[in-house]
Short mmCIF file of C-alpha atoms and ligand atoms in Angstrom, two decimals:
data_model
loop_
_atom_site.label_atom_id
_atom_site.label_comp_id
_atom_site.label_asym_id
_atom_site.label_seq_id
_atom_site.Cartn_x
_atom_site.Cartn_y
_atom_site.Cartn_z
CA MET A 1 95.75 101.81 168.33
CA GLN A 2 96.52 105.41 167.51
CA ARG A 3 99.90 106.46 168.69
CA LEU A 4 100.38 109.28 171.32
CA SER A 5 101.64 112.45 169.89
CA PHE A 6 105.02 113.75 170.96
CA PHE A 7 103.26 116.33 173.06
CA TRP A 8 101.27 113.88 175.17
CA LYS A 9 104.16 111.67 175.58
CA ILE A 10 106.19 114.56 177.34
CA PHE A 11 103.21 115.69 179.13
CA PHE A 12 102.39 112.14 180.63
CA ALA A 13 106.05 111.52 181.37
CA LEU A 14 106.23 114.76 183.39
CA LEU A 15 102.98 114.20 185.09
CA GLY A 16 103.78 110.48 185.99
CA VAL A 17 107.15 111.68 187.57
CA ILE A 18 105.24 114.27 189.54
CA ILE A 19 102.55 111.88 190.78
CA ILE A 20 105.28 109.32 191.76
CA SER A 21 107.07 112.06 193.71
CA LEU A 22 103.76 113.04 195.55
CA PHE A 23 103.06 109.40 196.47
CA VAL A 24 106.58 108.92 197.84
CA LEU A 25 106.25 112.35 199.76
CA VAL A 26 102.88 111.35 201.43
CA ILE A 27 104.32 107.84 202.44
CA THR A 28 107.64 109.25 203.84
CA PHE A 29 105.70 112.01 205.55
CA ARG A 30 103.28 109.53 207.32
CA ILE A 31 106.34 107.29 208.38
CA SER A 32 108.60 110.08 209.53
CA LEU A 33 105.92 112.31 211.26
CA PRO A 34 105.67 110.25 214.63
CA VAL A 35 109.34 109.75 214.75
CA ALA A 36 110.17 113.48 214.17
CA PHE A 37 107.32 114.44 216.57
CA GLY A 38 108.67 112.23 219.36
CA ARG A 39 112.12 113.56 218.95
CA HIS A 40 110.97 117.10 219.31
CA MET A 41 108.96 116.24 222.33
CA ASP A 42 111.78 114.44 223.91
CA GLU A 43 113.84 117.72 223.38
CA MET A 44 110.95 119.64 225.16
CA ARG A 45 110.81 117.07 228.00
CA GLY A 46 114.57 117.46 228.60
CA MET A 47 113.97 121.22 228.93
CA THR A 48 110.88 121.08 231.16
CA GLY A 49 111.06 117.49 232.74
CA VAL A 50 107.25 117.03 232.19
CA MET A 51 107.26 113.97 229.72
CA ARG A 52 109.40 110.66 229.55
CA MET A 53 111.80 109.55 226.91
CA GLY A 54 110.71 106.94 224.38
CA GLU A 55 106.99 107.31 225.08
CA ASN A 56 104.73 105.95 222.29
CA MET A 57 103.23 108.99 220.45
CA MET A 58 100.13 107.06 219.23
CA GLY A 59 97.20 107.84 221.66
CA ASN A 60 98.98 110.97 222.79
CA PRO A 61 96.36 113.81 222.43
CA LEU A 62 99.02 116.27 221.54
CA PHE A 63 100.32 114.17 218.74
CA ASP A 64 96.81 113.31 217.49
CA ILE A 65 95.93 117.05 217.08
CA PHE A 66 99.30 117.60 215.31
CA ASN A 67 98.87 114.60 213.13
CA LYS A 68 95.37 115.70 212.11
CA THR A 69 96.60 119.25 211.56
CA SER A 70 99.42 118.31 209.33
CA SER A 71 97.41 115.62 207.42
CA GLU A 72 94.78 118.24 206.67
CA ALA A 73 97.35 120.65 205.46
CA LEU A 74 98.92 117.91 203.34
CA TRP A 75 95.63 116.73 201.60
CA LEU A 76 94.79 120.41 200.88
CA SER A 77 98.19 121.03 199.31
CA ILE A 78 98.12 117.87 197.10
CA PRO A 79 95.43 119.10 194.72
CA ILE A 80 96.94 122.54 194.58
CA THR A 81 100.37 120.94 193.77
CA LEU A 82 98.76 118.65 191.22
CA LEU A 83 97.00 121.65 189.57
CA ILE A 84 100.28 123.64 189.35
CA ALA A 85 102.15 120.43 188.11
CA PHE A 86 99.59 119.85 185.52
CA SER A 87 99.84 123.31 184.19
CA ALA A 88 103.59 123.24 184.27
CA SER A 89 103.78 119.97 182.46
CA TRP A 90 101.35 121.24 179.85
CA GLY A 91 103.55 124.36 179.20
CA ILE A 92 106.82 122.40 179.31
CA SER A 93 105.42 119.88 176.74
CA ARG A 94 104.33 122.66 174.56
CA LEU A 95 107.61 124.42 174.82
CA ILE A 96 109.42 121.16 173.72
CA SER A 97 106.89 119.79 171.13
CA ALA A 98 105.91 122.99 169.37
CA PRO A 99 109.20 123.38 167.42
CA LEU A 100 109.24 119.71 166.54
CA ARG A 101 105.64 120.16 165.37
CA LYS A 102 106.67 122.96 163.18
CA LEU A 103 109.55 120.94 161.84
CA PHE A 104 107.28 118.06 160.99
CA VAL A 105 104.95 120.28 159.21
CA ALA A 106 107.80 122.07 157.29
CA ALA A 107 109.14 118.59 156.37
CA GLN A 108 105.79 117.58 155.03
CA ARG A 109 105.60 120.73 152.99
CA ILE A 110 108.94 120.13 151.45
CA SER A 111 107.93 116.48 150.65
CA GLN A 112 104.99 118.13 148.72
CA GLY A 113 107.47 120.07 146.74
CA LYS A 114 107.22 123.39 148.52
CA TYR A 115 111.05 123.93 148.81
CA ASN A 116 110.88 127.56 149.91
CA GLU A 117 109.64 126.43 153.29
CA ARG A 118 111.97 127.51 156.18
CA LEU A 119 111.62 127.36 159.94
CA PRO A 120 111.69 130.69 161.80
CA MET A 121 115.16 131.24 163.42
CA PRO A 122 116.31 134.06 165.83
CA GLU A 123 118.35 136.66 163.69
CA ASN A 124 122.20 136.98 164.09
CA ILE A 125 122.65 134.30 166.75
CA PRO A 126 126.04 132.54 166.29
CA GLU A 127 125.85 128.65 165.98
CA LYS A 128 127.75 128.19 169.25
CA GLN A 129 125.15 129.88 171.19
CA MET A 130 122.24 127.94 169.70
CA ASP A 131 120.44 125.39 171.74
CA ASP A 132 119.87 121.88 170.28
CA LEU A 133 116.42 122.63 168.81
CA GLN A 134 117.76 125.90 167.17
CA ARG A 135 120.64 123.76 165.71
CA LEU A 136 118.03 121.22 164.49
CA SER A 137 116.12 124.07 162.74
CA ALA A 138 119.26 125.57 161.27
CA GLY A 139 120.29 122.20 159.87
CA PHE A 140 116.77 121.77 158.46
CA ASN A 141 116.91 125.21 156.80
CA GLN A 142 120.16 124.33 155.18
CA MET A 143 118.91 121.11 153.98
CA ALA A 144 115.81 122.98 152.54
CA ALA A 145 117.92 125.64 150.96
CA SER A 146 120.06 123.10 149.20
CA LEU A 147 117.03 121.07 147.95
CA GLU A 148 115.57 124.36 146.53
CA GLU A 149 118.80 125.17 144.88
CA THR A 150 119.08 121.66 143.30
CA GLU A 151 115.31 121.97 142.24
CA ASN A 152 115.88 125.40 140.74
CA ARG A 153 118.98 124.17 138.87
CA ARG A 154 116.99 121.19 137.67
CA ARG A 155 114.27 123.42 136.32
CA GLN A 156 116.71 125.79 134.76
CA LEU A 157 118.55 122.87 133.18
CA ILE A 158 115.46 121.50 131.53
CA GLY A 159 114.51 125.03 130.29
CA ASP A 160 118.04 125.49 128.92
CA ILE A 161 118.15 122.11 127.24
CA SER A 162 114.67 122.69 125.57
CA HIS A 163 115.70 126.04 124.40
CA GLU A 164 119.04 124.70 122.97
CA LEU A 165 117.35 121.89 121.18
CA ARG A 166 114.55 124.12 119.82
CA THR A 167 116.82 126.08 117.56
CA PRO A 168 118.36 123.22 115.55
CA LEU A 169 115.12 121.34 115.44
CA THR A 170 113.16 124.23 114.11
CA THR A 171 115.92 124.78 111.46
CA ILE A 172 115.83 121.06 110.50
CA LYS A 173 112.01 121.08 110.35
CA GLY A 174 111.91 124.28 108.26
CA SER A 175 114.17 122.94 105.78
CA MET A 176 112.38 119.60 105.48
CA GLU A 177 109.14 121.41 104.99
CA GLY A 178 110.82 123.66 102.34
CA LEU A 179 112.08 120.51 100.58
CA MET A 180 108.66 118.81 100.68
CA ASP A 181 106.89 121.89 99.45
CA GLY A 182 109.46 122.47 96.67
CA VAL A 183 110.46 125.75 97.99
CA LEU A 184 114.04 124.85 98.81
CA PRO A 185 116.01 123.21 96.12
CA ALA A 186 117.10 119.52 96.90
CA ASP A 187 120.78 120.54 96.50
CA GLN A 188 124.08 120.15 98.32
CA THR A 189 123.53 123.46 100.34
CA THR A 190 120.17 122.45 101.72
CA TYR A 191 121.45 118.96 102.75
CA GLN A 192 124.52 120.51 104.21
CA GLN A 193 122.50 122.94 106.36
CA ILE A 194 120.32 120.00 107.70
CA TYR A 195 123.42 118.07 108.32
CA LEU A 196 125.10 120.88 110.28
CA GLU A 197 122.05 121.35 112.48
CA ALA A 198 121.78 117.64 113.12
CA ASP A 199 125.55 117.66 113.97
CA ARG A 200 125.13 120.56 116.32
CA MET A 201 122.37 118.58 118.19
CA GLN A 202 124.51 115.56 118.53
CA ARG A 203 127.34 117.72 119.89
CA LEU A 204 125.10 119.30 122.37
CA VAL A 205 123.77 115.91 123.51
CA GLU A 206 127.34 114.66 123.88
CA ASP A 207 128.39 117.73 125.74
CA LEU A 208 125.41 117.37 128.08
CA GLN A 209 126.24 113.81 128.91
CA GLU A 210 129.77 114.87 129.59
CA LEU A 211 128.60 117.63 131.74
CA SER A 212 126.28 115.55 133.79
CA ARG A 213 129.09 112.97 134.19
CA ILE A 214 131.49 115.58 135.42
CA GLU A 215 128.88 117.59 137.61
CA GLY A 216 127.88 114.33 139.28
CA ASP A 217 131.35 113.36 139.83
CA ALA A 218 130.79 110.08 137.99
CA TYR A 219 134.33 109.95 136.91
CA THR A 220 137.81 109.38 138.39
CA LEU A 221 140.96 111.26 137.81
CA ALA A 222 143.55 108.82 136.68
CA ARG A 223 146.64 110.93 137.99
CA GLU A 224 150.11 110.39 136.50
CA PRO A 225 153.14 112.39 136.01
CA VAL A 226 152.42 114.52 132.91
CA ASP A 227 154.96 116.31 130.79
CA LEU A 228 153.53 119.58 129.79
CA ASN A 229 156.32 120.37 127.35
CA GLU A 230 155.39 117.30 125.46
CA LEU A 231 151.49 117.79 125.75
CA THR A 232 151.68 121.42 124.57
CA TYR A 233 153.95 120.41 121.77
CA MET A 234 151.61 117.62 120.61
CA LEU A 235 148.48 119.81 120.80
CA VAL A 236 149.97 122.87 118.81
CA ARG A 237 150.98 120.21 116.23
CA ARG A 238 147.37 119.00 116.07
CA PHE A 239 146.02 122.65 115.73
CA VAL A 240 148.45 123.82 113.01
CA PRO A 241 146.21 122.70 110.00
CA LEU A 242 143.23 124.57 111.39
CA CYS A 243 145.28 127.62 112.11
CA GLN A 244 146.83 127.57 108.66
CA GLU A 245 143.36 127.40 107.15
CA LYS A 246 142.20 130.40 109.16
CA GLY A 247 145.58 132.31 108.77
CA ILE A 248 145.97 132.33 112.60
CA HIS A 249 149.55 132.46 114.04
CA LEU A 250 149.82 129.83 116.75
CA THR A 251 152.82 129.71 118.88
CA ASN A 252 153.88 127.70 121.99
CA THR A 253 156.18 129.92 124.38
CA SER A 254 156.18 127.46 127.30
CA GLU A 255 159.24 127.38 129.45
CA ASP A 256 161.69 124.56 128.67
CA ASN A 257 162.22 121.61 131.08
CA LEU A 258 158.95 122.25 132.92
CA PRO A 259 158.59 119.79 136.01
CA ARG A 260 156.19 116.92 135.56
CA ILE A 261 152.80 117.53 137.04
CA LEU A 262 150.67 114.86 138.66
CA ALA A 263 147.45 115.06 136.74
CA ASP A 264 144.99 113.05 134.54
CA ARG A 265 146.54 113.48 131.23
CA ASP A 266 143.27 112.93 129.19
CA ARG A 267 141.38 115.54 131.33
CA LEU A 268 144.25 118.04 131.06
CA GLU A 269 144.15 117.54 127.25
CA GLN A 270 140.36 118.06 127.26
CA ILE A 271 140.91 121.38 129.06
CA LEU A 272 143.56 122.67 126.78
CA VAL A 273 141.59 121.36 123.66
CA ASN A 274 138.72 123.48 124.85
CA LEU A 275 140.66 126.61 125.62
CA LEU A 276 142.62 126.47 122.35
CA GLY A 277 139.44 125.50 120.31
CA ASN A 278 137.73 128.55 121.73
CA ALA A 279 140.70 130.82 121.16
CA LEU A 280 140.63 129.85 117.45
CA ASN A 281 136.97 129.98 117.18
CA TYR A 282 136.82 133.65 118.64
CA THR A 283 139.74 134.92 116.76
CA PRO A 284 139.35 136.33 113.32
CA ASN A 285 141.58 135.38 110.35
CA GLY A 286 144.99 136.73 110.65
CA GLY A 287 145.03 136.90 114.43
CA SER A 288 147.36 135.15 116.83
CA VAL A 289 146.98 132.57 119.65
CA GLU A 290 149.62 131.72 122.14
CA ILE A 291 149.99 128.87 124.64
CA HIS A 292 152.48 129.47 127.63
CA ALA A 293 153.07 127.12 130.51
CA ARG A 294 155.37 127.83 133.47
CA ALA A 295 156.05 126.56 136.94
CA ILE A 296 155.58 129.05 139.84
CA GLU A 297 156.57 127.60 143.21
CA ARG A 298 154.52 124.51 143.70
CA TRP A 299 152.05 125.39 140.86
CA MET A 300 151.94 124.96 137.13
CA GLN A 301 150.36 128.02 135.37
CA ILE A 302 149.02 127.55 131.86
CA GLU A 303 147.89 130.50 129.75
CA VAL A 304 145.94 130.50 126.55
CA ARG A 305 146.11 134.06 125.06
CA ASP A 306 144.43 135.28 121.78
CA SER A 307 144.16 138.50 119.82
CA GLY A 308 140.37 137.63 119.17
CA ILE A 309 137.07 139.30 119.68
CA GLY A 310 137.56 139.73 123.48
CA ILE A 311 134.88 139.52 126.09
CA ALA A 312 132.93 142.50 127.48
CA PRO A 313 133.46 143.01 131.27
CA GLU A 314 129.68 142.29 131.92
CA ASP A 315 130.09 138.83 130.46
CA LEU A 316 133.42 137.96 132.06
CA ALA A 317 131.80 136.87 135.29
CA HIS A 318 129.36 134.55 133.42
CA ILE A 319 131.19 132.74 130.90
CA PHE A 320 131.95 129.61 133.04
CA THR A 321 128.23 129.17 133.64
CA ARG A 322 126.77 126.62 131.43
CA PHE A 323 124.91 127.60 128.27
CA TYR A 324 126.08 131.12 128.62
CA ARG A 325 127.40 132.74 125.51
CA ALA A 326 128.75 136.27 125.46
CA ASP A 327 127.69 136.87 121.79
CA LYS A 328 124.59 134.44 121.37
CA SER A 329 124.25 134.63 117.61
CA ARG A 330 127.82 134.42 116.84
CA SER A 331 128.64 131.55 119.15
CA ARG A 332 125.54 129.66 118.10
CA SER A 333 126.46 129.99 114.45
CA GLY A 334 129.98 128.88 115.33
CA GLY A 335 128.58 125.73 116.83
CA GLY A 336 129.25 126.45 120.50
CA SER A 337 126.91 125.03 123.21
CA GLY A 338 128.29 127.22 125.99
CA ILE A 339 129.24 124.05 127.96
CA GLY A 340 132.94 123.75 127.25
CA LEU A 341 134.07 126.22 129.88
CA THR A 342 131.86 124.90 132.50
CA ILE A 343 133.43 121.50 132.01
CA ALA A 344 136.92 123.00 131.98
CA LYS A 345 136.27 124.66 135.25
CA HIS A 346 135.01 121.58 136.88
CA LEU A 347 137.94 119.61 135.67
CA VAL A 348 140.54 122.32 136.85
CA GLU A 349 138.79 122.52 140.21
CA ALA A 350 138.87 118.60 140.45
CA HIS A 351 142.67 118.86 140.12
CA GLY A 352 142.64 121.22 143.12
CA GLY A 353 143.33 124.22 140.77
CA THR A 354 141.54 127.54 139.64
CA ILE A 355 140.83 128.98 136.36
CA LYS A 356 140.10 132.48 135.23
CA ALA A 357 139.35 134.69 132.19
CA GLU A 358 140.72 138.13 131.46
CA SER A 359 139.89 140.50 128.67
CA ALA A 360 140.48 144.30 128.17
CA GLY A 361 137.17 144.35 126.45
CA VAL A 362 135.39 143.66 123.24
CA GLY A 363 137.99 143.45 120.31
CA ALA A 364 140.89 143.34 122.76
CA GLY A 365 141.72 139.61 122.89
CA SER A 366 141.26 137.16 125.85
CA VAL A 367 143.48 135.51 128.25
CA PHE A 368 142.38 132.18 129.90
CA THR A 369 144.70 131.15 132.85
CA PHE A 370 144.49 128.09 135.00
CA VAL A 371 146.87 126.90 137.75
CA LEU A 372 147.25 123.38 138.95
CA PRO A 373 149.13 122.03 141.93
CA LEU A 374 152.35 120.23 140.73
CA THR A 375 151.76 117.38 143.02
CA GLY A 376 148.18 116.75 142.24
P1 ADP B 1 131.07 127.65 123.47
O1 ADP B 1 130.82 126.25 123.08
O2 ADP B 1 129.88 128.46 123.07
O3 ADP B 1 132.34 128.21 123.02
P2 ADP B 1 132.26 127.75 126.11
O4 ADP B 1 131.71 127.29 127.38
O5 ADP B 1 133.50 127.14 125.56
O6 ADP B 1 131.10 127.46 125.02
O7 ADP B 1 132.32 129.33 126.09
C1 ADP B 1 131.26 130.17 126.61
C2 ADP B 1 131.31 131.44 125.90
O8 ADP B 1 132.49 132.23 126.38
C3 ADP B 1 131.37 131.53 124.47
O9 ADP B 1 130.15 131.35 124.00
C4 ADP B 1 132.00 132.86 124.24
O10 ADP B 1 131.01 133.85 124.28
C5 ADP B 1 132.90 133.16 125.30
N1 ADP B 1 134.40 132.74 125.03
C6 ADP B 1 134.98 131.56 125.39
N2 ADP B 1 136.32 131.70 124.96
C7 ADP B 1 136.34 132.85 124.38
C8 ADP B 1 137.51 133.45 123.71
N3 ADP B 1 138.67 132.91 123.60
N4 ADP B 1 137.36 134.74 123.31
C9 ADP B 1 135.96 135.29 123.31
N5 ADP B 1 135.17 134.82 123.94
C10 ADP B 1 135.16 133.59 124.44
#
């Protein structure tokens, strides 16, 4: 059996209530009429002295006429009442079911992948003044917007990944073809080129895995008291050989006796390795890189400053966006996937902190600063 739609359910419910009320009205009218008539006649008798108290109204010609007149009026008013009640029930049912019907249609369209579907909403109406149906529509629109955003991000991500993989794959394929056709010499340089591209692809895939873990919150922070004096010292020592190779002057100017910070040590190290790695990568030979940590009230501020290529003002706003590279060709050749800062930002924010980048412009060096709460 086909189920009744919401509209008909409301309609029949309203109509049912009206018919029951009418039925009760007619019965009570019939029962109360002789009693009320008798009472009023008694009052009149008291005034004129013509009739006796308690007289049975049945068979009384005056009552019979009155009874007929009122019954006629009653039977005439019932169809009119029913007609009006029918129309009112219809209108009210439509009023209630129409927005729900729209909601149903919109939900169906979203399930078919049309994520730009929205329900019409009155403009500039504060949430407190909305009725329940308007709140339902607003909630639905919010859900649709976040589904649309997720879908857009998914599409964008697939596009970005394909784009990122295409370059190393094209290079590897080109080199292999060159080798097969004998155009490229089968020597160390050619093999190294192929190896470097394969290595870049591997790093990209690893970075993507890490990004998806971090963006999907599929990790937990193992917070413990971390000594930043020890951590920065250890990291600087690790980077010294690379700096010497590039002729970069690396210094640690962190304040002494820093308070311990409640954080995930490995994740903190990951953030710092990324910032220091970038600083070295984007600073030409002979430049300088400095790491400086200090406690400010209940926060720990860590700065990685370099005298490198700097960042143009129009790029500053985007460098924490995944796959964004300020200088595409240079970053790509330097092996960057444009994911490191996105991961760093997620990790800093997971610790309850913030991160920012500053630069006076191209060629003027850069400063990356992040702050973390001391107590985690
Ligand atoms: P990548 O792996 O490409 O370095 P990141 O997410 O770490 O990816 O950085 C994103 C972009 O930000 C880089 O491609 C680069 O253009 C810019 N960038 C990051 N750090 C620096 C820096 N210290 N100096 C200049 N540009 C930087």
